[in-house]
Amino acid sequence: MLRPQSVPSERGPGGPEPEELWEAEMERLRCSGAPVRGLPYAMMDKRLIWRLREPAGTQTLRWQRWQRRQQTVKRRLREAAQRLARGLGLWEGALYEIGGLFGTGIQSYFTFLRFLLLLNLLSLLPTVSFVLLPLAWLSTPDPGPALDLTLQCPGSSQSQTGVLKFHNQVWHVLTGRALTNTYLFYGAYRVGPESSSAYSIRLAYLLSPLACLLLCFCGTLQRMVKGLPQKTLLGQDYKVPLSSKVFSSWDFCIRVQEAATIKKHEIRNEFKVELEESRHFQLMQQQTRAQRVCHLLSYLRVNVLIGLLVVGAISAIFWATKYSQDNKEESLFLLLQYLPPGVIALVNFLGPLLFTFLVQLENYPPNTEVNLTLIWCVVLKLASLGMFSFSLGQTILCIGRDKTSCESYGYNACDYQCWENSVGEELYKLSIFNFLLTAAFAFLVTLPRRLLVDRFSGRFWAWLDREEFLVPKNVLDIVAAQTVTWMGLFYCPLLPLLNSVFLFLTFYIKKYTLLKNSRASSRPFRASSSTFFFQLVLLLGLLLAVVPLGYVVSSIHSSLDCGLFTNYSTPWQVVPELVALGLSPLGQRALHYLGSHAFSFPLLIMLSLVLTVCISQTQANARAIHRLRKQLVWQVQEKWHLVEDLSRLLPDPGPRDSRGRESPASRASRPRSFCPGFPCPGSPGPRDPRPGFSVVDALGLRSPCPGPHGTPASTHRVRFPSGPEL
């Protein structure tokens, strides 16, 4: 054990010896269970503490040393793998550049786009692994039974002579007609009866979309939890100290001028976000009750007007979809192919502009304008997609309609013999149109606008300026495209692959638009808040895709002319058939009990208990966090009181002599080191204390009043927030 050396020094009588303090500290560290790595001491002192914790008279066993070496090697390999993954990550350099130049709010959009790309590639794995590969290995496509229509259809609308006269293959690719017989659509998947093969491709095809949606839900939820706003967890009254950003934001390892410029822009953008939020908070606090009532009335007026616009927009989408499906005739058919996507794009383009104009008329605060417009844009996007899917169901599946051709088959058998392919083609066209609109708007609107603004000068061109890169609008566009992809998982199993290509190209299109043709938004966004909102909207889109898919799988009759479920009333019917073929009677009864109403009662009771436990645990954690906050405040106050006591008890420095040297009295009264004899944080090794020196004397905590025999009468004992009592 290291011991302090003896160096002469002044020490008051009655104080503890430095060697005793050293031994007491070493004993405390040896007996404590805190890990050595977390102790605030130098490496030399940590090695000493580690040796002291070894059992006396024994040596470390060989397998223990081997285990420690293995843990060290695993940790280093894991850290190396993480560094390699960060280095080889997709678009890491581009994301760093965008975040430095335009702030973390705009960077979060591109990060979200990369997340959607990885999510689509992950969604593609179940379909490729469990459907395509077994289908190519086990069997070949088997022609299904021909459709025998005993129903007398009033007229054939399937002639489509306009399409036959149009020999442009590009148009066939854009409409999906050229890919109807490929694995992109539902109709190309054929297989024999279930008893002929031990592996059920039908069950795999049915469960693959459900597995994809489950994976997407788990990934989105995990990212949503990571992106929770910090202020939500810390409380509404929490304010980020700007001093921490001022003194700790700069990276002193930067040596390149370009990286230094990006870092400066990043720090500046962080300050802009903090100051904007502080200003908005002050404006909200300064409002009177009358102003709040007036703002509430104006909110109601604007929301009612915007709600009427949303209702009119979704009604236009409904009638456009219905008209395009009911009038597939001659030359009009070519124009009506993209009528519903065109109306949806027009509504989604004009809607946010009208919403912004109406909100700005009321002179709301900037953040209020953004939030109100953003909420209604989300409603418009999701409502338009929901109305589009409902109108397709009403036209193709006769939902809510009385049609003669639907009486025998459950769907419009005269106009849509393979209705799954028809729905898949509509979703395919909508996905294609969204990407083409993104590219066309970037190169045919934003680029010419930037060229004109840069070339000409004047009041009009200064007012026009470059396009503002709005993060919420761009995020809602890719969320809508992702929702369409999820809606088409059953009808177009390979639609995630197509959407992955579109997202990959969209990243470079948006990056070029941001760096060359646009200007950053004047209203900064915090990355944590925007990330949380993006994931919330994505979850709403996922819910919008799950509801119609579940209804179709469980309740709608499959088409009799194509696909894997030609002999089944509904696709879900394959599940009880496979259960009857593969499970024993006991297993069937157990599965039947799990799906019955009798199992719902214990399930509800169990879920209620779990929910009660979770709520109780959450409340207990909240109370513990509140107590810890109070304890931290008390500890800080206690330290400040200790500093005040020390400053009051320490004597003033004595006078100096004529030569400028300190007198012995002032040198004796000067406070010494706080760590005499035992390791201090960051020290290279044990300090050499001076014998006869006491910590109590150094801190000036001994009472100045002498006792009856010339010794101090009392000693002020101070307990620090952590550590031994001195």
CSV table of C-alpha atoms in Angstrom, one decimal, residues 56-226:
chain,number,residue,atom,x,y,z
A,56,ALA,CA,-5.7,-11.4,0.8
A,57,GLY,CA,-3.1,-14.2,0.3
A,58,THR,CA,-4.7,-15.5,-3.0
A,59,GLN,CA,-3.9,-15.0,-6.6
A,60,THR,CA,-6.3,-14.4,-9.4
A,61,LEU,CA,-7.3,-17.6,-11.0
A,62,ARG,CA,-6.2,-18.3,-14.6
A,63,TRP,CA,-9.8,-18.6,-15.9
A,64,GLN,CA,-10.7,-15.3,-14.3
A,65,ARG,CA,-7.8,-13.5,-16.1
A,66,TRP,CA,-8.8,-15.2,-19.4
A,67,GLN,CA,-12.4,-14.1,-18.9
A,68,ARG,CA,-11.4,-10.5,-18.3
A,69,ARG,CA,-9.2,-10.6,-21.4
A,70,GLN,CA,-12.1,-12.0,-23.4
A,71,GLN,CA,-14.4,-9.3,-22.2
A,72,THR,CA,-11.8,-6.6,-23.1
A,73,VAL,CA,-11.4,-8.1,-26.6
A,74,LYS,CA,-15.2,-8.3,-27.1
A,75,ARG,CA,-15.6,-4.7,-26.0
A,76,ARG,CA,-12.9,-3.5,-28.4
A,77,LEU,CA,-14.4,-5.6,-31.3
A,78,ARG,CA,-17.8,-4.1,-30.6
A,79,GLU,CA,-16.5,-0.6,-30.6
A,80,ALA,CA,-14.6,-1.3,-33.8
A,81,ALA,CA,-17.7,-2.7,-35.4
A,82,GLN,CA,-19.7,0.4,-34.4
A,83,ARG,CA,-17.0,2.7,-35.9
A,84,LEU,CA,-17.0,0.6,-39.1
A,85,ALA,CA,-20.8,0.8,-39.3
A,86,ARG,CA,-20.7,4.5,-38.8
A,87,GLY,CA,-18.0,4.9,-41.5
A,88,LEU,CA,-19.8,2.7,-44.0
A,89,GLY,CA,-23.3,4.1,-43.2
A,90,LEU,CA,-25.4,5.3,-46.0
A,91,TRP,CA,-25.1,9.0,-46.7
A,92,GLU,CA,-23.2,9.7,-43.5
A,93,GLY,CA,-21.0,12.5,-45.1
A,94,ALA,CA,-24.0,14.1,-46.8
A,95,LEU,CA,-26.1,14.1,-43.6
A,96,TYR,CA,-23.2,15.7,-41.7
A,97,GLU,CA,-22.9,18.4,-44.3
A,98,ILE,CA,-26.6,19.1,-44.4
A,99,GLY,CA,-26.8,19.2,-40.6
A,100,GLY,CA,-24.0,21.6,-40.3
A,101,LEU,CA,-25.2,24.0,-43.0
A,102,PHE,CA,-28.9,24.0,-42.4
A,103,GLY,CA,-29.5,22.7,-38.9
A,104,THR,CA,-30.6,19.5,-37.3
A,105,GLY,CA,-34.3,20.1,-38.3
A,106,ILE,CA,-33.6,19.8,-42.0
A,107,GLN,CA,-31.1,17.0,-41.4
A,108,SER,CA,-33.8,15.0,-39.6
A,109,TYR,CA,-35.8,15.0,-42.8
A,110,PHE,CA,-33.0,13.3,-44.7
A,111,THR,CA,-32.4,10.9,-41.8
A,112,PHE,CA,-36.0,10.0,-41.8
A,113,LEU,CA,-35.8,9.4,-45.6
A,114,ARG,CA,-32.9,7.0,-45.0
A,115,PHE,CA,-34.9,5.3,-42.2
A,116,LEU,CA,-37.8,4.7,-44.6
A,117,LEU,CA,-35.4,3.2,-47.2
A,118,LEU,CA,-34.0,0.7,-44.7
A,119,LEU,CA,-37.6,0.0,-43.5
A,120,ASN,CA,-38.7,-0.9,-47.1
A,121,LEU,CA,-35.7,-3.1,-47.6
A,122,LEU,CA,-36.5,-4.9,-44.4
A,123,SER,CA,-40.1,-5.3,-45.4
A,124,LEU,CA,-39.0,-6.9,-48.6
A,125,LEU,CA,-37.1,-9.7,-46.8
A,126,PRO,CA,-40.2,-11.8,-45.6
A,127,THR,CA,-41.7,-11.8,-49.1
A,128,VAL,CA,-38.5,-12.8,-50.9
A,129,SER,CA,-37.5,-15.3,-48.3
A,130,PHE,CA,-40.8,-17.1,-47.6
A,131,VAL,CA,-42.7,-16.6,-50.9
A,132,LEU,CA,-40.6,-16.0,-53.9
A,133,LEU,CA,-37.7,-18.4,-53.2
A,134,PRO,CA,-40.0,-21.3,-52.1
A,135,LEU,CA,-42.3,-20.7,-55.1
A,136,ALA,CA,-39.4,-20.9,-57.5
A,137,TRP,CA,-37.9,-24.0,-55.7
A,138,LEU,CA,-41.0,-26.0,-55.0
A,139,SER,CA,-43.4,-25.5,-57.9
A,140,THR,CA,-44.0,-23.7,-61.2
A,141,PRO,CA,-46.9,-21.4,-61.8
A,142,ASP,CA,-50.0,-23.5,-62.4
A,143,PRO,CA,-52.8,-22.1,-64.5
A,144,GLY,CA,-55.8,-21.5,-62.4
A,145,PRO,CA,-59.4,-22.4,-63.2
A,146,ALA,CA,-61.1,-20.3,-65.9
A,147,LEU,CA,-63.7,-17.9,-64.8
A,148,ASP,CA,-67.1,-19.3,-65.7
A,149,LEU,CA,-69.6,-16.4,-65.6
A,150,THR,CA,-73.2,-17.5,-65.5
A,151,LEU,CA,-74.1,-13.9,-64.9
A,152,GLN,CA,-75.3,-11.9,-67.9
A,153,CYS,CA,-73.4,-8.7,-67.9
A,154,PRO,CA,-75.1,-5.7,-69.4
A,155,GLY,CA,-72.1,-4.6,-71.4
A,156,SER,CA,-68.5,-5.2,-71.6
A,157,SER,CA,-66.3,-2.4,-70.5
A,158,GLN,CA,-63.2,-4.4,-70.9
A,159,SER,CA,-62.6,-3.7,-74.5
A,160,GLN,CA,-60.3,-0.8,-73.8
A,161,THR,CA,-59.6,-0.1,-77.5
A,162,GLY,CA,-57.9,3.0,-76.7
A,163,VAL,CA,-55.2,1.0,-74.9
A,164,LEU,CA,-54.9,-1.5,-77.7
A,165,LYS,CA,-54.3,1.3,-80.3
A,166,PHE,CA,-51.7,2.9,-78.1
A,167,HIS,CA,-48.5,1.0,-78.8
A,168,ASN,CA,-46.2,2.9,-76.5
A,169,GLN,CA,-44.7,0.4,-74.1
A,170,VAL,CA,-43.6,3.2,-71.8
A,171,TRP,CA,-47.3,4.0,-71.1
A,172,HIS,CA,-48.0,0.3,-70.4
A,173,VAL,CA,-45.1,0.4,-67.9
A,174,LEU,CA,-46.4,3.5,-66.2
A,175,THR,CA,-49.9,2.1,-65.9
A,176,GLY,CA,-48.7,-1.3,-64.8
A,177,ARG,CA,-50.4,-3.2,-67.7
A,178,ALA,CA,-47.0,-4.5,-69.0
A,179,LEU,CA,-46.2,-6.0,-65.6
A,180,THR,CA,-49.5,-7.7,-64.9
A,181,ASN,CA,-48.1,-11.2,-65.4
A,182,THR,CA,-45.0,-10.7,-63.3
A,183,TYR,CA,-44.4,-11.3,-59.6
A,184,LEU,CA,-45.0,-7.6,-59.0
A,185,PHE,CA,-48.8,-8.2,-58.8
A,186,TYR,CA,-51.0,-10.7,-57.0
A,187,GLY,CA,-52.3,-12.5,-60.1
A,188,ALA,CA,-49.0,-14.1,-61.1
A,189,TYR,CA,-48.7,-16.2,-58.0
A,190,ARG,CA,-50.1,-19.7,-58.7
A,191,VAL,CA,-49.6,-23.0,-56.8
A,192,GLY,CA,-51.3,-26.3,-56.5
A,193,PRO,CA,-53.5,-27.7,-53.7
A,194,GLU,CA,-52.3,-27.5,-50.2
A,195,SER,CA,-52.0,-31.3,-49.7
A,196,SER,CA,-49.5,-31.6,-52.5
A,197,SER,CA,-46.7,-29.8,-50.6
A,198,ALA,CA,-45.5,-29.8,-47.1
A,199,TYR,CA,-44.7,-26.1,-47.3
A,200,SER,CA,-47.7,-23.8,-47.6
A,201,ILE,CA,-46.9,-20.9,-49.9
A,202,ARG,CA,-50.5,-19.6,-49.5
A,203,LEU,CA,-50.0,-19.2,-45.8
A,204,ALA,CA,-46.6,-17.6,-46.3
A,205,TYR,CA,-48.1,-15.2,-48.8
A,206,LEU,CA,-50.9,-14.3,-46.4
A,207,LEU,CA,-48.6,-13.8,-43.4
A,208,SER,CA,-45.8,-12.0,-45.2
A,209,PRO,CA,-47.7,-8.6,-45.3
A,210,LEU,CA,-48.7,-9.0,-41.7
A,211,ALA,CA,-45.0,-9.7,-40.8
A,212,CYS,CA,-43.9,-6.7,-42.8
A,213,LEU,CA,-46.4,-4.4,-41.1
A,214,LEU,CA,-45.4,-5.8,-37.7
A,215,LEU,CA,-41.7,-5.1,-38.4
A,216,CYS,CA,-42.5,-1.6,-39.6
A,217,PHE,CA,-44.5,-1.0,-36.5
A,218,CYS,CA,-41.8,-2.2,-34.1
A,219,GLY,CA,-39.1,-0.2,-36.0
A,220,THR,CA,-41.2,3.0,-36.0
A,221,LEU,CA,-42.2,2.7,-32.4
A,222,GLN,CA,-38.6,2.2,-31.3
A,223,ARG,CA,-37.5,5.2,-33.3
A,224,MET,CA,-40.4,7.1,-31.9
A,225,VAL,CA,-39.3,6.4,-28.3
A,226,LYS,CA,-35.8,7.5,-29.1
